[in-house]
GROMACS .gro file of C-alpha atoms in nm:
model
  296
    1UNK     CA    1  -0.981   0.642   2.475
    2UNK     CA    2  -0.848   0.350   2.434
    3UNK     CA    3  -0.430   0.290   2.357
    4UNK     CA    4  -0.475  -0.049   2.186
    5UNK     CA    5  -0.494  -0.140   1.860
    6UNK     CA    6  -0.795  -0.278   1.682
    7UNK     CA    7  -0.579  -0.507   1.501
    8UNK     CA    8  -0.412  -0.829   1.608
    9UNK     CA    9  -0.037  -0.837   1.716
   10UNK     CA   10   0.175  -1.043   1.507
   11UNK     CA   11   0.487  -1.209   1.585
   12UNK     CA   12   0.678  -1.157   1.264
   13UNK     CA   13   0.691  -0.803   1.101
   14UNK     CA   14   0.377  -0.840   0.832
   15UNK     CA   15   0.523  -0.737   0.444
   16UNK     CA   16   0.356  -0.443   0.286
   17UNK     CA   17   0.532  -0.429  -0.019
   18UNK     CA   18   0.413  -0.667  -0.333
   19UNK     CA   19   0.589  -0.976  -0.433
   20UNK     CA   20   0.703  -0.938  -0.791
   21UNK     CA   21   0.479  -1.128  -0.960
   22UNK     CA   22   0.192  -0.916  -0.840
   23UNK     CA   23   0.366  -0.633  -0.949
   24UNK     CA   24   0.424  -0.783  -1.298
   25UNK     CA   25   0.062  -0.883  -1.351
   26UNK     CA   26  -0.055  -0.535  -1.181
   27UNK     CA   27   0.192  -0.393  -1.469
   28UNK     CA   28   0.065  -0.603  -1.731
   29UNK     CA   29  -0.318  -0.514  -1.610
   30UNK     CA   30  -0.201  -0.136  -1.683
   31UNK     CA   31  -0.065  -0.186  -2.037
   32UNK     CA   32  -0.278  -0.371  -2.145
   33UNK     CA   33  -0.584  -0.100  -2.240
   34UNK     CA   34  -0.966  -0.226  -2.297
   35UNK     CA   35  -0.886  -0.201  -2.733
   36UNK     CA   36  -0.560  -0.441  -2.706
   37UNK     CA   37  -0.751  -0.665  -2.462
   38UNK     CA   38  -1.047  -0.698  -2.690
   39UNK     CA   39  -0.838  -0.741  -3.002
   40UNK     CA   40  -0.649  -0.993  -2.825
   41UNK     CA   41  -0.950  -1.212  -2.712
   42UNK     CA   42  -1.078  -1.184  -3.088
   43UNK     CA   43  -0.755  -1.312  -3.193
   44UNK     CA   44  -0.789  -1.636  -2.960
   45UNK     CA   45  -1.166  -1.637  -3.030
   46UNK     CA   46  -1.113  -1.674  -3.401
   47UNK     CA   47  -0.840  -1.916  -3.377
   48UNK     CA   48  -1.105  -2.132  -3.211
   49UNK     CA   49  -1.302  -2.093  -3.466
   50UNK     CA   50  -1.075  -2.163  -3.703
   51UNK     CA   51  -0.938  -2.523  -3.514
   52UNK     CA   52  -1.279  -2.607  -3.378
   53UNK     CA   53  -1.659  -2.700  -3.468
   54UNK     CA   54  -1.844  -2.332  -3.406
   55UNK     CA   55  -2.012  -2.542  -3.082
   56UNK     CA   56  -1.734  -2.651  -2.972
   57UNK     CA   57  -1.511  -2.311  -3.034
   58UNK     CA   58  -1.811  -2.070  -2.896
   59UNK     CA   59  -1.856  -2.310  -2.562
   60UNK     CA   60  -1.562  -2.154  -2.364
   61UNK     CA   61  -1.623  -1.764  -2.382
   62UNK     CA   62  -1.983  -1.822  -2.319
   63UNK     CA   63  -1.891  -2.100  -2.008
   64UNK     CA   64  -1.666  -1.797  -1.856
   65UNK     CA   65  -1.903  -1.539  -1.916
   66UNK     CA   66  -2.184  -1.767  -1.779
   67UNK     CA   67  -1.916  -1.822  -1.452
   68UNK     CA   68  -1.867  -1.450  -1.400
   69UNK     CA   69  -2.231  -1.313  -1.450
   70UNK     CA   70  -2.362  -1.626  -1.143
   71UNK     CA   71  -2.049  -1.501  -0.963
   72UNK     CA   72  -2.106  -1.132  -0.946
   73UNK     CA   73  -2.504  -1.247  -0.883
   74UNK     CA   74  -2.434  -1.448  -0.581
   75UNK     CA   75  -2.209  -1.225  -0.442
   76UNK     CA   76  -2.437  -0.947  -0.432
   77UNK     CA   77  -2.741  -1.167  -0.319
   78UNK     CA   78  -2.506  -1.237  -0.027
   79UNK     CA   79  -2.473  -1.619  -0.096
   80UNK     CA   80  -2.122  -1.566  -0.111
   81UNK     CA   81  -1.852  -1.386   0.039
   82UNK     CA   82  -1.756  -1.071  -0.109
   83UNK     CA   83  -1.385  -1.075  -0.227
   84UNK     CA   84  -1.350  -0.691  -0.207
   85UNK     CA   85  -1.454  -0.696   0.173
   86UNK     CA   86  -1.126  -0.921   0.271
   87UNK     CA   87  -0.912  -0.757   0.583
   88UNK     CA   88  -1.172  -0.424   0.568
   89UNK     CA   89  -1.182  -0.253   0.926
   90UNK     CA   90  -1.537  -0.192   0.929
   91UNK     CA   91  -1.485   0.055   1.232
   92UNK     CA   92  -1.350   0.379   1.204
   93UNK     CA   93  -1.059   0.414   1.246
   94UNK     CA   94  -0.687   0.663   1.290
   95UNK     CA   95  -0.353   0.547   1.163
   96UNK     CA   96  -0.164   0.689   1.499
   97UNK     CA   97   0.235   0.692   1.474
   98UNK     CA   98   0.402   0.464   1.798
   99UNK     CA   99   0.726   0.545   1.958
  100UNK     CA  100   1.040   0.359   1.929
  101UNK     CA  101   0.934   0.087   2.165
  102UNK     CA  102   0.645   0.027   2.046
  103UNK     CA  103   0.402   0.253   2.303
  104UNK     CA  104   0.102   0.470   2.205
  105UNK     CA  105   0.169   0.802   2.411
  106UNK     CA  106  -0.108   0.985   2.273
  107UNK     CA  107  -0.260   1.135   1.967
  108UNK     CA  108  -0.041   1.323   1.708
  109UNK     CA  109   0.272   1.308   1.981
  110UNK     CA  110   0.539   1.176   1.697
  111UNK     CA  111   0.626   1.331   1.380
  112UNK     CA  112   0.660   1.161   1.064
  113UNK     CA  113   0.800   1.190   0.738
  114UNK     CA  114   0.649   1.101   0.374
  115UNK     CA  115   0.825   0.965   0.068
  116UNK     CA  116   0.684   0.966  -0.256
  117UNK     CA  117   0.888   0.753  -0.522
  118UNK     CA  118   0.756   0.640  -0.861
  119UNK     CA  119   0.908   0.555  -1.190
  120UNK     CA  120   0.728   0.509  -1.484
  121UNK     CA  121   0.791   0.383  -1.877
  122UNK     CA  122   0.740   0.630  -2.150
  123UNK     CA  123   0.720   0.354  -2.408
  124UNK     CA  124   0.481   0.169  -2.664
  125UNK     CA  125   0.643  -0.179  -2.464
  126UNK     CA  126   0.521   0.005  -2.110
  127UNK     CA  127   0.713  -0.243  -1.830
  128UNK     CA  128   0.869  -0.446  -2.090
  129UNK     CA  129   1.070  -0.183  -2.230
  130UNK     CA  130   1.460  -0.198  -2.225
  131UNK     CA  131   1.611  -0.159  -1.913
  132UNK     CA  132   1.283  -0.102  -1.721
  133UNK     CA  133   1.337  -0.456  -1.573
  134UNK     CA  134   1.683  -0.300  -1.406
  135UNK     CA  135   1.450  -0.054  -1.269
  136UNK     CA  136   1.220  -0.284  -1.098
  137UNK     CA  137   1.494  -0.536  -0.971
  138UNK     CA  138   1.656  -0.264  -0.799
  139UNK     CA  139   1.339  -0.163  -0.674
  140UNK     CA  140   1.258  -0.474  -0.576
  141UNK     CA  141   1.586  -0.561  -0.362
  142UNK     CA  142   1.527  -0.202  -0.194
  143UNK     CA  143   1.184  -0.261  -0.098
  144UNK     CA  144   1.300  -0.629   0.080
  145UNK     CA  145   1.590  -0.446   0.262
  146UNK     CA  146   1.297  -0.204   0.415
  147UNK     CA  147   1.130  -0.462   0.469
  148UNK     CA  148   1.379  -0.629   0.719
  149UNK     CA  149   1.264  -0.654   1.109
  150UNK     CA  150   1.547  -0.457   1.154
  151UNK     CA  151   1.451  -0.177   0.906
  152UNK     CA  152   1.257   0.010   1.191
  153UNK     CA  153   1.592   0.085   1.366
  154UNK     CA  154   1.650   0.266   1.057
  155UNK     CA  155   1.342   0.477   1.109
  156UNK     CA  156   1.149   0.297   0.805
  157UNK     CA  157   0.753   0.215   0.932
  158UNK     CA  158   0.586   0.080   0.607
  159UNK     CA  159   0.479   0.153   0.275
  160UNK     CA  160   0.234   0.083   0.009
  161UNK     CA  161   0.291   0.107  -0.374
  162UNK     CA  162   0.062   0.187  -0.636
  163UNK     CA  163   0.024   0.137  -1.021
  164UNK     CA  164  -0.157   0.326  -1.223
  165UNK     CA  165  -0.168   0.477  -1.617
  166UNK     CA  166  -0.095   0.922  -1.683
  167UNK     CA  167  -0.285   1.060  -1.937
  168UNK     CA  168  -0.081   0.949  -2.237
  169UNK     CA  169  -0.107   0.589  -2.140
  170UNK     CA  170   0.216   0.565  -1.962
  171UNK     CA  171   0.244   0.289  -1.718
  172UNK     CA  172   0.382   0.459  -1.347
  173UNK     CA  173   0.464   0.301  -1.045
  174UNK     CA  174   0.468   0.434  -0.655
  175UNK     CA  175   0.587   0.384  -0.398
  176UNK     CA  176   0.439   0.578  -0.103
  177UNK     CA  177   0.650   0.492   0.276
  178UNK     CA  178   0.646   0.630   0.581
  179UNK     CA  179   0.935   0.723   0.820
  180UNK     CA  180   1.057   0.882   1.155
  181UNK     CA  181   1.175   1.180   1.027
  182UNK     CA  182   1.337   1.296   0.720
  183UNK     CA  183   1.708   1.242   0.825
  184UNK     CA  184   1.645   0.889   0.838
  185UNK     CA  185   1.508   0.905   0.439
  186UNK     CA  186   1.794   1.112   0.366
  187UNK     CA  187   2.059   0.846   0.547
  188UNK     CA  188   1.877   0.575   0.347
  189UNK     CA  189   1.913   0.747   0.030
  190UNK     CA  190   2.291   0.699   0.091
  191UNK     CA  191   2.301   0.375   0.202
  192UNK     CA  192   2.491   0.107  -0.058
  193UNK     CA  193   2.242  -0.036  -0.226
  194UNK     CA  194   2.036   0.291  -0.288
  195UNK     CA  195   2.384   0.476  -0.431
  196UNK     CA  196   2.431   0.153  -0.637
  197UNK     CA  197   2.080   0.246  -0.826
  198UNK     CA  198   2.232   0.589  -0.836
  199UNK     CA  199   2.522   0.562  -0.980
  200UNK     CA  200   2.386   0.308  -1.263
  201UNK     CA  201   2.079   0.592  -1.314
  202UNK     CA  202   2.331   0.847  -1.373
  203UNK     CA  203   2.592   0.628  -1.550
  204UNK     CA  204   2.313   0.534  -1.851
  205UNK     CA  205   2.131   0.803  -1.822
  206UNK     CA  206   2.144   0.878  -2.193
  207UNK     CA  207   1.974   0.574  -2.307
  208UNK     CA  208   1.693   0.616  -2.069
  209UNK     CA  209   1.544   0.871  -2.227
  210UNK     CA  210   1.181   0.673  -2.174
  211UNK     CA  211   1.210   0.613  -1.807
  212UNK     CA  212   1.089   0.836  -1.579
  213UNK     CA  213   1.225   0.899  -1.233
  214UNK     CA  214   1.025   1.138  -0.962
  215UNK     CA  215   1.038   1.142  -0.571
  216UNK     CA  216   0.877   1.402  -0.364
  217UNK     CA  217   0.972   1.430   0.078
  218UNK     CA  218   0.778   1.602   0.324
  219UNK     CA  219   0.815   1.580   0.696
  220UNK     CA  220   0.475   1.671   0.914
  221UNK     CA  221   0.584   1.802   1.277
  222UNK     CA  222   0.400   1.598   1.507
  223UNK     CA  223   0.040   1.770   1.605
  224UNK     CA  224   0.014   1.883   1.223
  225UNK     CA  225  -0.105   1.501   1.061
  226UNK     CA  226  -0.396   1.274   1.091
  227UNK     CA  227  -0.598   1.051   0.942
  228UNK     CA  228  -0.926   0.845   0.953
  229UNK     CA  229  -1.057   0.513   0.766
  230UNK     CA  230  -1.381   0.429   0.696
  231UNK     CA  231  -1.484   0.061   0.521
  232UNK     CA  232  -1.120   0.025   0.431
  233UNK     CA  233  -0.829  -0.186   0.468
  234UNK     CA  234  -0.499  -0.101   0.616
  235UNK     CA  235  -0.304   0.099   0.380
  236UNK     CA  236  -0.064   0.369   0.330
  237UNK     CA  237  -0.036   0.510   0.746
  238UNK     CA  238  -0.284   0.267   0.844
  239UNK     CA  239  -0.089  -0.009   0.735
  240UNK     CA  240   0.290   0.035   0.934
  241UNK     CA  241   0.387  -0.159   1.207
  242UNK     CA  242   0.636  -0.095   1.527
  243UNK     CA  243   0.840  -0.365   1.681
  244UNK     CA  244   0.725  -0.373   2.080
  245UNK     CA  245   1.021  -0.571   2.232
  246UNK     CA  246   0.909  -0.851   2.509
  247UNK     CA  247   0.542  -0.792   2.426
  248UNK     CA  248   0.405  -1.107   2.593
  249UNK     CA  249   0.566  -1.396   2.749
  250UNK     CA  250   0.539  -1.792   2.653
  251UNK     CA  251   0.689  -2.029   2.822
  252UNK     CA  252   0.858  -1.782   3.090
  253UNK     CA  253   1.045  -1.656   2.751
  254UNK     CA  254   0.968  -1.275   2.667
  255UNK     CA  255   0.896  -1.256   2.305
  256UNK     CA  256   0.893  -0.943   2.012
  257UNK     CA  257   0.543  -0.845   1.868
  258UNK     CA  258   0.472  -0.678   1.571
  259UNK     CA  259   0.189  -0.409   1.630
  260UNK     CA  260  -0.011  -0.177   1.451
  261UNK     CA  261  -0.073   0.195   1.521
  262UNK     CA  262  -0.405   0.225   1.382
  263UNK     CA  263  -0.654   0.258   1.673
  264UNK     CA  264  -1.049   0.306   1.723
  265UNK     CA  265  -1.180   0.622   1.600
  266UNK     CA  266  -1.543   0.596   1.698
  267UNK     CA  267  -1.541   0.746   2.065
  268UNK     CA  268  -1.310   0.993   2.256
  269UNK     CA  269  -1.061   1.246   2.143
  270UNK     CA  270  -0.956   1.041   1.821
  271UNK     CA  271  -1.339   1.090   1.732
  272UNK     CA  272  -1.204   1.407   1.571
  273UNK     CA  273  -0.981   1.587   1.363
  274UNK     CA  274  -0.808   1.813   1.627
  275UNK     CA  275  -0.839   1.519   1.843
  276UNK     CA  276  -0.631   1.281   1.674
  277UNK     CA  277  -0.363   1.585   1.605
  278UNK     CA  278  -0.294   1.571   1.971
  279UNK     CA  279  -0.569   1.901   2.065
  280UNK     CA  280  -0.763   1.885   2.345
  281UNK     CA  281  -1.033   2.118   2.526
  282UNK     CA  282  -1.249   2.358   2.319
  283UNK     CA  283  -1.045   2.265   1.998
  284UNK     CA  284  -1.190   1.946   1.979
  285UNK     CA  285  -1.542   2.026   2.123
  286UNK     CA  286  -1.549   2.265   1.819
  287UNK     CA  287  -1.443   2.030   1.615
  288UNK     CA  288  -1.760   1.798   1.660
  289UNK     CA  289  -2.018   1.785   1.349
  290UNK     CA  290  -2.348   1.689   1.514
  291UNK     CA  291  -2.444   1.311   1.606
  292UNK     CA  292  -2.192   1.087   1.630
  293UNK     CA  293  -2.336   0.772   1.420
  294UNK     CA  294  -2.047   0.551   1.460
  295UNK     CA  295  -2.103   0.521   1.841
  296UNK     CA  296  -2.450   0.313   1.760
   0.00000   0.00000   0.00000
C-alpha cells in the first residue's frame, strides 16, 4: 500500500474556496430559472428585431446556437477535449486525513470533524436582496482567513462550497470544511472576525427576516470515516491539503510543501471499506465484493 499521494505536491497551499466573482455568477446562474432566462433572451431577441433588418437581427442567436451544437459534436466525437474531464482522478481513489506534519500513518488513524454552513435568501431579488451582500462579504473575508498557510495550525484542512436552489426557489449557499477536531471549529467560531458576523447577525436580526442562517457539526472518531472517488475531481475530503515542513531541498535550502491526503484506492487495504477505516485481517477480507476491476 502505498503512503504517497497520487497528486502532485505544491509549494504554496492550493485555494479551495471560490473567488467572488464565481460565486456571484454561480448565484446569478441559480436565480435566474429557465422562464426568466427565456423571457429575457426574447426581450433582447425582439429588440434586434426591432433595431435591425430580420437577417441581420436573426444572424446572432442562430451563429451561437450553430457554435454550441459543433461544440458539443466535437467534443463527443473526441476531436476536442472535454471541459468536464479537467483535474478528474481517473483512478480510484480515498481522501485519507494526514497528521500535523504532514505524514500518512495509516488508514483511518486521525479523526476529523465536519462543518456544514449555508445561508440562503428567502426573496423574489435571491442574492441581490438587501443586506445579503453583508452576508457574503463576511463570508468572503472568513473563507480567505481559512484559507491562510497558517490556517492549518488552527486545525482548518479545506473546504468546498456549494450553490444550489430549495424547493421554493430560494437561492442557498454551503459551505462544507473539514477540521481536526471539533474544538478547533468551536475556537474558530470565537475568533474576532467570526463574533464580528455574530454580533451584526444578532444586532439586525429583525430586518432579516428573508435570510436564512443554518450550520450543522459532527466530529467522526478516527476508524469510523472513509471515503472513495471514482471519475471525479478533488472535492470536499478529497480536496484538503497538510503543510509537510522541509519536504524537499533546493539549493541545500529545506523548503514547505503543500500535499494532499487523497491516496490510491485500487490495490491493498484502502481497496476497501474497512480497509481505509483503519481494519485489518478478516474485516477487510470480508469486506471484498468479487473481482477487483480497477487492478486491470
Amino acid at each position: 500500500m502505498s503512503s504517497e499521494s497520487i497528486l502532485p505536491p505544491l509549494s504554496v497551499r492550493p485555494n479551495t474556496a471560490k473567488t467572488r466573482i464565481q460565486k456571484l455568477w454561480g448565484g446569478i446562474q441559480v436565480d435566474f430559472n429557465l422562464s426568466t432566462t427565456l423571457l429575457l433572451g426574447a426581450v433582447l431577441q425582439s429588440l434586434l428585431v426591432l433595431i435591425l433588418p430580420t437577417r441581420y437581427a436573426v444572424t446572432p442567436a442562430i451563429i451561437f446556437l450553430g457554435i454550441r451544437i459543433i461544440d458539443v459534436v466535437l467534443v463527443t466525437k473526441g476531436f476536442k477535449p472535454n471541459p468536464y474531464l479537467r483535474d478528474v482522478v481517473f483512478k480510484k481513489s480515498t481522501p485519507q486525513v494526514l497528521d500535523r506534519n504532514g505524514e500518512f500513518n495509516g488508514p483511518g488513524q486521525e479523526k476529523v470533524a465536519i462543518l456544514l454552513l449555508a445561508a440562503k435568501s428567502n426573496h423574489p431579488l435571491g442574492i441581490f436582496a438587501p443586506d445579503y451582500r453583508t452576508v457574503d462579504e463576511f463570508t468572503t473575508k472568513m473563507s480567505a482567513q481559512l484559507e491562510d498557510p497558517m490556517s492549518q495550525d488552527a486545525g482548518f484542512l479545506g473546504q468546498t462550497r456549494f450553490t444550489r436552489r430549495d424547493d421554493n426557489g430560494a437561492t442557498e449557499n454551503m459551505i462544507i470544511s473539514y477540521w481536526r477536531s471539533l474544538s478547533d471549529v468551536h475556537a474558530y467560531a470565537h475568533s474576532p472576525l467570526h463574533r464580528e458576523a455574530w454580533l451584526w447577525w444578532d444586532k439586525t436580526l429583525s430586518v432579516h427576516k428573508h435570510i436564512g442562517f443554518m450550520h450543522e457539526v459532527f466530529e467522526a472518531p478516527r476508524g469510523m470515516w472513509e471515503g472513495v472517488y471514482i471519475n471525479f475531481q478533488p472535492v470536499l475530503l478529497g480536496a484538503t491539503t497538510y503543510l509537510r515542513r522541509g519536504g524537499k531541498t533546493e539549493a541545500g535550502r529545506v523548503q514547505d510543501e503543500w500535499v494532499s491526503g487523497l491516496l490510491d484506492a485500487n490495490r491493498g487495504r484502502l481497496k476497501t471499506s474497512n480497509g481505509r477505516r483503519g481494519l485489518s485481517g478478516e474485516d477487510v477480507e470480508v469486506d471484498k465484493f468479487g473481482k477487483n476491476y480497477y487492478e486491470e
